[in-house]
Every structure is written in structure tokens, then in C-alpha cells.
Amino acid sequence: MKQESAAPTTQLIDVDGKVSRVPPPLGSKPLLIFLVIGETARAADFELLGHVRPTNPKLSGVGDLYLFNEMSSCGTSTAISLPCIFSGLGREKFEVANATNRTNLLDTLTKGGIAVEWRDNNSGCKGICARVPAVAMQAEVTPLLCQEDYCHDEILLSGLSKSITDNPVDQLKVLHQIGSHGPAYWRRYPASFEYFKPTCRTTNLGACSLDEIHNAYDNTVRYTDHVLSKMIEMLQDLSDRYDTVFIYVSDHGESIGENGLYLHGAPYYFAPDMQTRIPMLLWMSEGYRQRKNIQSSCVQSLRNLPFSHDNIYHTVLGMADIKNAFYNSTLDILKVCRPL
Ligand SMILES: [Zn+2]
């Protein structure tokens, strides 16, 4: 693992104003949040969200996993969606140039007393993690999970438990996946996850049939299913010592041949749903739900409401009981389910 180089922080605009935190109840366990940023995962291929193929065999067995069926992305590319999620600006107001010179969600959480770390198995944090500890996953740490220049997403779990328990304070880990990034879908999962066959095994998608491309793509989703279930398992194991929360959201979707379109990055207003409708999943330990008096039936009732990346900033702040000048309770998805 290596430390990511920090992005320039000149002329940083602090948009937080006063940051305040409701103190946790006396005797509370520390808070532990995994915020998993998926890559190129589209809702249409998640079995949990209606896909006809078995792409979520492990997550389907996780109890109290909350699904969000109508979630849309800020952009159709990583370069837009990633900074947008953390900026708090919202899709209508977001511009990359405006977001890079202002404090973001991670800065606010840090001011509120949360120890933040960014763990990256993608192409970096686009400057979002410039002022928090950041680790780029490297092949030498767990060579079995890596091939040539990149590693499978399970490497995000390497050393993760130790980094949490070495620091028994309130903390948030951003886990940034390589997920389903194309066009080399077949490289995104270990050979043992080649479940749907035959697969497209070239980056020249035009040389493959639509079925071969779809098979390879669905194998990436099935591998993400495995990785996410391992992350929840870790939070379950730690829930005797921490009140734990798991949030997974993809950065954007993907076209895999529908209407002759491939990959992503279409102009937003013309982009097909396949590129903008994304999966979001939430899991909370029983301790966290009790601490906040969150009723499962309330969270389940949110399943088909329309949400977007605009909600993530405010929902994460709300889950950590942190407010700043930007916090908007109407965009906090769980506010309605959290009487305390
Ligand atoms: Zn992306």
C-alpha cells in the first residue's frame, strides 16, 4: 500500500460554517461507517433490484439489507460523479471546477470528530481525499488478488480490520472499488467467478456477441456481490465493539450494447437509464439502529422513492449526527426514520 499524493489545496474555500455534532449517548460504542463507492455498476443487473439472473447470491442472504430501487447518479462518468457525491453541491449546481477548491464531506466529518480514511482500488480520489489519510491498494500487499497492474476488489479488505481496531474511535472508511469498469470486464473478477459463460475476453467489444459481453458484465456484478458481502460480514463481526453502518452506491451505470451504446459517459440529458440508474444498498448493525431508534419497516418503505447522489452527503452527515451550514435534512434519506 502507498499513500496517495495529496492534491493541491491552494485557495481552499471552507463552506462548512459551524460544524456541530450531537454527542453520542453516554457509554455508546464508537461509530464505524463503510461508505463503499462502486464503479460502473448499474441497477438493472442487480438481482436484488429485479435482474432475472443470479448476480446477488450472497447479498440475497444478508438480513436487514435495505435496497433503494430508484437511485440516480450525478454524472455518467467517475470524473463527474465522484466529486459531485462528496461536494454537497447537488447535480444541478455541481461543476468540477467549483468542487475542487471547496471543502467536502470528508472535511466536514473530520471536523466533526470522525477519523476518515480513503482506501482506493480505482484510479484515485480525484482530490477528494486531499486532506484525509488515503491508501492506494498495491499488488505487493496481497499478490494473490492481483494480476499485472491491478488488483481485484477484495484487496480493499486487506488490513482493513486491523486499521479499524488499531484506532478505536468514531471512523468512516471510504472503500473505492474498481467494480465493473469496462471494457475489460473479464479482468475485474477472479477466474473462480466466471459463472456466466461464454464471456467476452477482449476490450474490442465489437468482436463479441451481446451475450458474451453481458455474461462478463454480470460476472463483475456477482464478484461485487461477494466483496460487499465480505464487507458486511466484517461489520457484523465488529458490531460487538462498534455501532456499524454500510452504505454502497455506484458512481454511474453502463451501457452494454442496448440501442448500440456501450460503456458510459453519455451527455446526462440524453443518457439512457442504464448509465444513470444505479444500485444503492444500506445495512446497519442492530446496535446502531437501537441507538438511533430506527425502525426497519420505515427504512424498507423508502425502497421505491426516487433518490440520487444528491442525498448521500446529507444522509452520511445525518448518520454521524453532524451538521454544518450545508446540511439539509430534507435530503437526508434516513431523517424520516430517525426520531432521535
Ligand atoms: Zn466510474
mmCIF file of C-alpha atoms and ligand atoms in Angstrom:
data_model
loop_
_atom_site.group_PDB
_atom_site.id
_atom_site.type_symbol
_atom_site.label_atom_id
_atom_site.label_comp_id
_atom_site.label_asym_id
_atom_site.label_seq_id
_atom_site.Cartn_x
_atom_site.Cartn_y
_atom_site.Cartn_z
ATOM 1 C CA MET A 1 0.000 0.000 0.000
ATOM 2 C CA LYS A 2 1.210 3.504 -0.643
ATOM 3 C CA GLN A 3 -0.015 6.849 0.493
ATOM 4 C CA GLU A 4 -1.776 8.757 -2.235
ATOM 5 C CA SER A 5 -0.220 12.050 -3.147
ATOM 6 C CA ALA A 6 -2.283 14.962 -1.967
ATOM 7 C CA ALA A 7 -3.907 17.269 -4.495
ATOM 8 C CA PRO A 8 -3.094 20.983 -4.323
ATOM 9 C CA THR A 9 -5.102 22.707 -1.644
ATOM 10 C CA THR A 10 -4.473 26.332 -2.571
ATOM 11 C CA GLN A 11 -7.336 28.763 -2.132
ATOM 12 C CA LEU A 12 -9.467 26.209 -0.381
ATOM 13 C CA ILE A 13 -12.901 27.631 0.378
ATOM 14 C CA ASP A 14 -14.329 26.439 3.664
ATOM 15 C CA VAL A 15 -18.069 26.048 3.111
ATOM 16 C CA ASP A 16 -18.788 24.338 6.421
ATOM 17 C CA GLY A 17 -19.501 27.287 8.661
ATOM 18 C CA LYS A 18 -20.021 25.967 12.164
ATOM 19 C CA VAL A 19 -19.698 22.188 12.397
ATOM 20 C CA SER A 20 -21.572 20.677 15.304
ATOM 21 C CA ARG A 21 -22.185 17.159 16.457
ATOM 22 C CA VAL A 22 -24.839 15.807 18.759
ATOM 23 C CA PRO A 23 -22.802 13.911 21.358
ATOM 24 C CA PRO A 24 -23.420 10.161 21.286
ATOM 25 C CA PRO A 25 -25.295 8.714 24.275
ATOM 26 C CA LEU A 26 -23.042 8.021 27.258
ATOM 27 C CA GLY A 27 -21.481 4.580 27.006
ATOM 28 C CA SER A 28 -22.072 4.299 23.265
ATOM 29 C CA LYS A 29 -19.798 2.168 21.166
ATOM 30 C CA PRO A 30 -17.706 4.041 18.607
ATOM 31 C CA LEU A 31 -19.355 4.584 15.238
ATOM 32 C CA LEU A 32 -17.947 2.746 12.213
ATOM 33 C CA ILE A 33 -19.228 3.577 8.731
ATOM 34 C CA PHE A 34 -18.178 1.904 5.474
ATOM 35 C CA LEU A 35 -19.030 4.156 2.538
ATOM 36 C CA VAL A 36 -18.421 1.964 -0.485
ATOM 37 C CA ILE A 37 -18.217 3.750 -3.821
ATOM 38 C CA GLY A 38 -18.937 1.268 -6.586
ATOM 39 C CA GLU A 39 -17.687 1.569 -10.154
ATOM 40 C CA THR A 40 -19.832 1.224 -13.281
ATOM 41 C CA ALA A 41 -22.447 -0.908 -11.506
ATOM 42 C CA ARG A 42 -25.920 -0.444 -12.941
ATOM 43 C CA ALA A 43 -29.100 -1.197 -11.046
ATOM 44 C CA ALA A 44 -30.514 -3.203 -13.950
ATOM 45 C CA ASP A 45 -28.021 -6.027 -13.356
ATOM 46 C CA PHE A 46 -28.516 -6.352 -9.609
ATOM 47 C CA GLU A 47 -30.674 -9.367 -8.849
ATOM 48 C CA LEU A 48 -31.724 -7.607 -5.631
ATOM 49 C CA LEU A 49 -33.201 -4.839 -7.752
ATOM 50 C CA GLY A 50 -35.010 -7.087 -10.211
ATOM 51 C CA HIS A 51 -32.401 -8.616 -12.548
ATOM 52 C CA VAL A 52 -33.528 -12.072 -13.633
ATOM 53 C CA ARG A 53 -30.075 -13.632 -13.318
ATOM 54 C CA PRO A 54 -28.449 -14.722 -10.029
ATOM 55 C CA THR A 55 -25.953 -11.869 -9.649
ATOM 56 C CA ASN A 56 -26.512 -11.395 -5.899
ATOM 57 C CA PRO A 57 -26.356 -14.877 -4.371
ATOM 58 C CA LYS A 58 -24.589 -13.699 -1.215
ATOM 59 C CA LEU A 59 -26.234 -10.344 -0.547
ATOM 60 C CA SER A 60 -29.616 -12.013 -1.071
ATOM 61 C CA GLY A 61 -28.930 -13.905 2.150
ATOM 62 C CA VAL A 62 -27.983 -10.868 4.248
ATOM 63 C CA GLY A 63 -30.669 -9.954 6.761
ATOM 64 C CA ASP A 64 -31.806 -6.349 7.187
ATOM 65 C CA LEU A 65 -30.221 -5.183 3.948
ATOM 66 C CA TYR A 66 -32.122 -2.138 2.719
ATOM 67 C CA LEU A 67 -32.481 -1.586 -1.016
ATOM 68 C CA PHE A 68 -33.016 1.608 -2.974
ATOM 69 C CA ASN A 69 -34.597 0.872 -6.295
ATOM 70 C CA GLU A 70 -34.864 4.343 -7.842
ATOM 71 C CA MET A 71 -31.428 5.824 -7.316
ATOM 72 C CA SER A 72 -29.859 8.044 -9.969
ATOM 73 C CA SER A 73 -26.296 9.195 -10.445
ATOM 74 C CA CYS A 74 -24.935 12.744 -10.590
ATOM 75 C CA GLY A 75 -22.997 12.085 -13.771
ATOM 76 C CA THR A 76 -22.284 9.350 -16.270
ATOM 77 C CA SER A 77 -18.547 9.237 -15.519
ATOM 78 C CA THR A 78 -16.326 8.787 -12.499
ATOM 79 C CA ALA A 79 -14.776 12.217 -13.036
ATOM 80 C CA ILE A 80 -18.174 13.874 -12.519
ATOM 81 C CA SER A 81 -19.974 11.593 -10.093
ATOM 82 C CA LEU A 82 -17.183 11.089 -7.596
ATOM 83 C CA PRO A 83 -16.518 14.755 -6.714
ATOM 84 C CA CYS A 84 -20.247 15.502 -7.020
ATOM 85 C CA ILE A 85 -21.175 12.944 -4.349
ATOM 86 C CA PHE A 86 -18.764 14.434 -1.837
ATOM 87 C CA SER A 87 -19.241 18.108 -2.719
ATOM 88 C CA GLY A 88 -22.759 18.573 -1.381
ATOM 89 C CA LEU A 89 -23.480 20.873 -4.323
ATOM 90 C CA GLY A 90 -26.011 18.566 -5.938
ATOM 91 C CA ARG A 91 -26.226 17.681 -9.600
ATOM 92 C CA GLU A 92 -27.857 20.921 -10.764
ATOM 93 C CA LYS A 93 -25.174 23.151 -9.244
ATOM 94 C CA PHE A 94 -22.177 20.853 -9.490
ATOM 95 C CA GLU A 95 -19.185 21.708 -11.643
ATOM 96 C CA VAL A 96 -15.823 20.006 -11.261
ATOM 97 C CA ALA A 97 -14.033 23.373 -11.184
ATOM 98 C CA ASN A 98 -16.212 24.589 -8.293
ATOM 99 C CA ALA A 99 -15.897 21.421 -6.261
ATOM 100 C CA THR A 100 -12.125 21.082 -6.277
ATOM 101 C CA ASN A 101 -11.447 24.256 -4.302
ATOM 102 C CA ARG A 102 -14.018 23.798 -1.555
ATOM 103 C CA THR A 103 -14.230 21.628 1.500
ATOM 104 C CA ASN A 104 -16.185 18.405 1.058
ATOM 105 C CA LEU A 105 -17.997 15.762 3.064
ATOM 106 C CA LEU A 106 -14.749 14.202 4.294
ATOM 107 C CA ASP A 107 -13.519 17.545 5.638
ATOM 108 C CA THR A 108 -16.797 18.064 7.482
ATOM 109 C CA LEU A 109 -16.733 14.597 9.013
ATOM 110 C CA THR A 110 -13.157 15.179 10.141
ATOM 111 C CA LYS A 111 -14.107 18.459 11.813
ATOM 112 C CA GLY A 112 -16.968 16.626 13.496
ATOM 113 C CA GLY A 113 -14.555 14.185 15.107
ATOM 114 C CA ILE A 114 -14.758 11.242 12.720
ATOM 115 C CA ALA A 115 -11.465 9.605 11.713
ATOM 116 C CA VAL A 116 -11.732 9.307 7.920
ATOM 117 C CA GLU A 117 -9.648 7.092 5.655
ATOM 118 C CA TRP A 118 -9.912 6.623 1.864
ATOM 119 C CA ARG A 119 -8.906 3.196 0.548
ATOM 120 C CA ASP A 120 -8.629 3.097 -3.209
ATOM 121 C CA ASN A 121 -8.634 0.247 -5.690
ATOM 122 C CA ASN A 122 -9.565 2.507 -8.596
ATOM 123 C CA SER A 123 -7.838 5.450 -10.215
ATOM 124 C CA GLY A 124 -7.632 7.626 -7.115
ATOM 125 C CA CYS A 125 -9.883 10.006 -5.242
ATOM 126 C CA LYS A 126 -9.879 12.945 -7.692
ATOM 127 C CA GLY A 127 -8.623 15.263 -4.944
ATOM 128 C CA ILE A 128 -11.496 14.453 -2.585
ATOM 129 C CA CYS A 129 -9.160 12.778 -0.084
ATOM 130 C CA ALA A 130 -6.514 15.512 -0.245
ATOM 131 C CA ARG A 131 -6.836 16.331 3.451
ATOM 132 C CA VAL A 132 -7.508 12.874 4.939
ATOM 133 C CA PRO A 133 -5.371 9.734 5.136
ATOM 134 C CA ALA A 134 -5.563 7.823 1.877
ATOM 135 C CA VAL A 135 -4.208 4.474 0.828
ATOM 136 C CA ALA A 136 -3.884 3.152 -2.704
ATOM 137 C CA MET A 137 -4.123 -0.632 -2.715
ATOM 138 C CA GLN A 138 -0.976 -2.181 -4.159
ATOM 139 C CA ALA A 139 -0.232 -5.565 -5.628
ATOM 140 C CA GLU A 140 2.672 -6.319 -3.321
ATOM 141 C CA VAL A 141 0.409 -6.432 -0.274
ATOM 142 C CA THR A 142 -1.735 -9.357 -1.385
ATOM 143 C CA PRO A 143 -0.292 -10.641 -4.670
ATOM 144 C CA LEU A 144 -2.837 -13.453 -4.950
ATOM 145 C CA LEU A 145 -5.565 -10.867 -5.525
ATOM 146 C CA CYS A 146 -3.647 -9.035 -8.237
ATOM 147 C CA GLN A 147 -2.754 -9.563 -11.878
ATOM 148 C CA GLU A 148 -0.153 -7.386 -13.547
ATOM 149 C CA ASP A 149 -1.126 -3.785 -12.988
ATOM 150 C CA TYR A 150 -4.309 -4.082 -10.998
ATOM 151 C CA CYS A 151 -5.983 -5.901 -8.138
ATOM 152 C CA HIS A 152 -9.367 -7.468 -7.540
ATOM 153 C CA ASP A 153 -11.585 -5.580 -5.123
ATOM 154 C CA GLU A 154 -11.156 -7.994 -2.239
ATOM 155 C CA ILE A 155 -7.840 -6.246 -1.669
ATOM 156 C CA LEU A 156 -9.847 -3.401 -0.137
ATOM 157 C CA LEU A 157 -10.351 -5.742 2.814
ATOM 158 C CA SER A 158 -6.631 -6.392 3.202
ATOM 159 C CA GLY A 159 -5.513 -4.940 6.523
ATOM 160 C CA LEU A 160 -8.866 -3.215 6.924
ATOM 161 C CA SER A 161 -9.937 -4.884 10.151
ATOM 162 C CA LYS A 162 -6.590 -4.106 11.789
ATOM 163 C CA SER A 163 -6.705 -0.484 10.678
ATOM 164 C CA ILE A 164 -10.121 -0.208 12.344
ATOM 165 C CA THR A 165 -9.337 -1.914 15.625
ATOM 166 C CA ASP A 166 -5.955 -0.174 15.955
ATOM 167 C CA ASN A 167 -7.942 3.052 16.273
ATOM 168 C CA PRO A 168 -11.000 2.527 18.478
ATOM 169 C CA VAL A 169 -12.661 5.865 17.715
ATOM 170 C CA ASP A 170 -15.557 7.015 15.525
ATOM 171 C CA GLN A 171 -14.484 6.389 11.968
ATOM 172 C CA LEU A 172 -15.549 6.295 8.345
ATOM 173 C CA LYS A 173 -13.793 4.251 5.690
ATOM 174 C CA VAL A 174 -14.360 5.136 2.065
ATOM 175 C CA LEU A 175 -13.808 1.977 0.010
ATOM 176 C CA HIS A 176 -13.417 2.843 -3.672
ATOM 177 C CA GLN A 177 -13.883 -0.160 -5.940
ATOM 178 C CA ILE A 178 -12.767 -0.922 -9.483
ATOM 179 C CA GLY A 179 -16.080 -2.791 -9.626
ATOM 180 C CA SER A 180 -17.396 -3.368 -13.153
ATOM 181 C CA HIS A 181 -15.129 -0.953 -15.018
ATOM 182 C CA GLY A 182 -15.042 -1.748 -18.719
ATOM 183 C CA PRO A 183 -14.318 -2.588 -21.358
ATOM 184 C CA ALA A 184 -12.117 -5.302 -19.820
ATOM 185 C CA TYR A 185 -14.971 -6.735 -17.756
ATOM 186 C CA TRP A 186 -13.432 -10.206 -17.660
ATOM 187 C CA ARG A 187 -10.399 -8.856 -15.808
ATOM 188 C CA ARG A 188 -12.491 -7.498 -12.923
ATOM 189 C CA TYR A 189 -13.083 -10.833 -11.211
ATOM 190 C CA PRO A 190 -11.012 -13.917 -10.316
ATOM 191 C CA ALA A 191 -11.337 -16.945 -12.596
ATOM 192 C CA SER A 192 -13.456 -18.701 -9.976
ATOM 193 C CA PHE A 193 -16.141 -16.033 -10.544
ATOM 194 C CA GLU A 194 -16.535 -16.914 -14.235
ATOM 195 C CA TYR A 195 -20.125 -18.045 -13.610
ATOM 196 C CA PHE A 196 -21.961 -16.791 -16.694
ATOM 197 C CA LYS A 197 -20.387 -18.187 -19.873
ATOM 198 C CA PRO A 198 -19.160 -17.713 -22.538
ATOM 199 C CA THR A 199 -17.611 -14.320 -21.875
ATOM 200 C CA CYS A 200 -16.139 -11.545 -23.960
ATOM 201 C CA ARG A 201 -12.397 -11.591 -23.317
ATOM 202 C CA THR A 202 -11.221 -8.647 -25.368
ATOM 203 C CA THR A 203 -11.504 -4.883 -24.957
ATOM 204 C CA ASN A 204 -12.716 -4.772 -28.559
ATOM 205 C CA LEU A 205 -16.371 -5.221 -27.614
ATOM 206 C CA GLY A 206 -17.381 -5.180 -31.270
ATOM 207 C CA ALA A 207 -15.680 -8.564 -31.655
ATOM 208 C CA CYS A 208 -18.021 -10.153 -29.080
ATOM 209 C CA SER A 209 -21.687 -11.062 -29.079
ATOM 210 C CA LEU A 210 -24.048 -9.128 -26.808
ATOM 211 C CA ASP A 211 -24.485 -12.272 -24.718
ATOM 212 C CA GLU A 212 -20.730 -12.637 -24.223
ATOM 213 C CA ILE A 213 -20.467 -9.012 -23.108
ATOM 214 C CA HIS A 214 -23.468 -9.333 -20.788
ATOM 215 C CA ASN A 215 -22.079 -12.538 -19.288
ATOM 216 C CA ALA A 216 -18.749 -10.898 -18.496
ATOM 217 C CA TYR A 217 -20.503 -7.825 -17.062
ATOM 218 C CA ASP A 218 -22.775 -9.924 -14.858
ATOM 219 C CA ASN A 219 -19.747 -11.814 -13.555
ATOM 220 C CA THR A 220 -18.350 -8.474 -12.353
ATOM 221 C CA VAL A 221 -21.606 -7.804 -10.512
ATOM 222 C CA ARG A 222 -21.513 -11.279 -8.993
ATOM 223 C CA TYR A 223 -17.977 -10.628 -7.770
ATOM 224 C CA THR A 224 -19.014 -7.263 -6.323
ATOM 225 C CA ASP A 225 -21.810 -9.159 -4.560
ATOM 226 C CA HIS A 226 -19.121 -11.325 -2.963
ATOM 227 C CA VAL A 227 -16.900 -8.373 -1.972
ATOM 228 C CA LEU A 228 -19.781 -6.376 -0.489
ATOM 229 C CA SER A 229 -20.990 -9.375 1.494
ATOM 230 C CA LYS A 230 -17.476 -9.773 2.945
ATOM 231 C CA MET A 231 -17.520 -6.122 3.990
ATOM 232 C CA ILE A 232 -20.869 -6.532 5.738
ATOM 233 C CA GLU A 233 -19.554 -9.702 7.369
ATOM 234 C CA MET A 234 -16.649 -7.682 8.773
ATOM 235 C CA LEU A 235 -19.055 -5.082 10.155
ATOM 236 C CA GLN A 236 -21.175 -7.840 11.683
ATOM 237 C CA ASP A 237 -18.072 -9.269 13.355
ATOM 238 C CA LEU A 238 -17.134 -5.832 14.696
ATOM 239 C CA SER A 239 -20.609 -4.929 15.898
ATOM 240 C CA ASP A 240 -19.876 -6.081 19.449
ATOM 241 C CA ARG A 241 -17.332 -3.242 19.636
ATOM 242 C CA TYR A 242 -18.722 -0.669 17.178
ATOM 243 C CA ASP A 243 -22.093 0.577 16.024
ATOM 244 C CA THR A 244 -21.685 -0.166 12.348
ATOM 245 C CA VAL A 245 -23.177 1.135 9.099
ATOM 246 C CA PHE A 246 -22.645 0.011 5.487
ATOM 247 C CA ILE A 247 -23.591 2.221 2.548
ATOM 248 C CA TYR A 248 -22.918 1.129 -1.011
ATOM 249 C CA VAL A 249 -23.606 3.284 -4.032
ATOM 250 C CA SER A 250 -22.282 3.050 -7.568
ATOM 251 C CA ASP A 251 -20.823 6.083 -9.344
ATOM 252 C CA HIS A 252 -22.749 5.603 -12.599
ATOM 253 C CA GLY A 253 -24.153 2.822 -14.737
ATOM 254 C CA GLU A 254 -23.128 1.309 -18.043
ATOM 255 C CA SER A 255 -24.452 0.542 -21.496
ATOM 256 C CA ILE A 256 -23.535 -2.922 -22.720
ATOM 257 C CA GLY A 257 -24.941 -2.810 -26.207
ATOM 258 C CA GLU A 258 -28.530 -1.627 -25.690
ATOM 259 C CA ASN A 259 -29.513 0.571 -28.647
ATOM 260 C CA GLY A 260 -25.995 0.216 -29.956
ATOM 261 C CA LEU A 261 -24.487 2.017 -26.948
ATOM 262 C CA TYR A 262 -21.502 0.782 -24.971
ATOM 263 C CA LEU A 263 -19.673 1.907 -21.826
ATOM 264 C CA HIS A 264 -20.721 5.231 -20.217
ATOM 265 C CA GLY A 265 -20.123 8.964 -20.391
ATOM 266 C CA ALA A 266 -23.176 9.944 -22.467
ATOM 267 C CA PRO A 267 -24.317 13.565 -22.014
ATOM 268 C CA TYR A 268 -26.566 13.425 -18.948
ATOM 269 C CA TYR A 269 -29.779 14.671 -20.532
ATOM 270 C CA PHE A 270 -29.500 12.112 -23.331
ATOM 271 C CA ALA A 271 -28.063 9.290 -21.276
ATOM 272 C CA PRO A 272 -30.078 6.073 -21.094
ATOM 273 C CA ASP A 273 -31.278 4.869 -17.691
ATOM 274 C CA MET A 274 -28.678 2.116 -17.926
ATOM 275 C CA GLN A 275 -25.986 4.776 -17.402
ATOM 276 C CA THR A 276 -27.743 6.762 -14.659
ATOM 277 C CA ARG A 277 -29.828 4.272 -12.634
ATOM 278 C CA ILE A 278 -27.513 2.874 -10.018
ATOM 279 C CA PRO A 279 -27.712 0.475 -7.099
ATOM 280 C CA MET A 280 -27.667 1.670 -3.517
ATOM 281 C CA LEU A 281 -27.659 -0.637 -0.509
ATOM 282 C CA LEU A 282 -27.719 0.087 3.219
ATOM 283 C CA TRP A 283 -27.071 -2.121 6.200
ATOM 284 C CA MET A 284 -26.933 -1.113 9.868
ATOM 285 C CA SER A 285 -25.987 -3.136 12.926
ATOM 286 C CA GLU A 286 -28.705 -3.747 15.475
ATOM 287 C CA GLY A 287 -26.716 -1.596 17.907
ATOM 288 C CA TYR A 288 -26.745 1.359 15.524
ATOM 289 C CA ARG A 289 -30.461 1.005 14.811
ATOM 290 C CA GLN A 290 -31.251 0.825 18.519
ATOM 291 C CA ARG A 291 -29.014 3.792 19.288
ATOM 292 C CA LYS A 292 -30.944 5.909 16.771
ATOM 293 C CA ASN A 293 -34.297 4.165 17.291
ATOM 294 C CA ILE A 294 -34.537 3.423 13.567
ATOM 295 C CA GLN A 295 -37.450 1.171 12.625
ATOM 296 C CA SER A 296 -36.690 -1.359 9.892
ATOM 297 C CA SER A 297 -40.165 -1.008 8.406
ATOM 298 C CA CYS A 298 -39.587 2.719 7.923
ATOM 299 C CA VAL A 299 -36.324 2.190 6.024
ATOM 300 C CA GLN A 300 -37.931 -0.553 3.935
ATOM 301 C CA SER A 301 -40.734 1.841 2.995
ATOM 302 C CA LEU A 302 -38.199 4.111 1.268
ATOM 303 C CA ARG A 303 -37.301 1.422 -1.271
ATOM 304 C CA ASN A 304 -39.125 2.798 -4.290
ATOM 305 C CA LEU A 305 -38.771 6.525 -3.621
ATOM 306 C CA PRO A 306 -36.611 8.495 -6.047
ATOM 307 C CA PHE A 307 -33.216 9.371 -4.569
ATOM 308 C CA SER A 308 -29.934 10.419 -6.109
ATOM 309 C CA HIS A 309 -26.288 11.100 -5.370
ATOM 310 C CA ASP A 310 -27.508 14.481 -4.078
ATOM 311 C CA ASN A 311 -28.768 12.648 -0.985
ATOM 312 C CA ILE A 312 -25.501 10.954 0.008
ATOM 313 C CA TYR A 313 -23.746 13.993 1.517
ATOM 314 C CA HIS A 314 -26.665 14.850 3.797
ATOM 315 C CA THR A 315 -27.505 11.250 4.678
ATOM 316 C CA VAL A 316 -23.947 10.472 5.806
ATOM 317 C CA LEU A 317 -23.778 13.663 7.894
ATOM 318 C CA GLY A 318 -27.133 12.747 9.428
ATOM 319 C CA MET A 319 -25.977 9.227 10.246
ATOM 320 C CA ALA A 320 -22.980 10.684 12.075
ATOM 321 C CA ASP A 321 -25.156 13.322 13.852
ATOM 322 C CA ILE A 322 -23.051 16.073 12.289
ATOM 323 C CA LYS A 323 -24.372 19.338 10.937
ATOM 324 C CA ASN A 324 -22.733 22.138 9.008
ATOM 325 C CA ALA A 325 -24.024 25.158 7.128
ATOM 326 C CA PHE A 326 -24.829 22.909 4.169
ATOM 327 C CA TYR A 327 -26.692 20.098 5.882
ATOM 328 C CA ASN A 328 -30.220 19.838 4.505
ATOM 329 C CA SER A 329 -32.478 17.494 6.437
ATOM 330 C CA THR A 330 -34.905 17.209 3.505
ATOM 331 C CA LEU A 331 -32.117 15.496 1.529
ATOM 332 C CA ASP A 332 -31.163 13.204 4.441
ATOM 333 C CA ILE A 333 -32.760 9.924 3.376
ATOM 334 C CA LEU A 334 -32.921 8.480 6.881
ATOM 335 C CA LYS A 335 -34.125 11.612 8.682
ATOM 336 C CA VAL A 336 -37.739 10.473 8.434
ATOM 337 C CA CYS A 337 -36.822 7.138 10.061
ATOM 338 C CA ARG A 338 -34.687 8.598 12.837
ATOM 339 C CA PRO A 339 -36.755 10.046 15.680
ATOM 340 C CA LEU A 340 -33.648 10.587 17.820
HETATM 341 ZN ZN ZN B 1 -16.858 5.334 -12.858
#
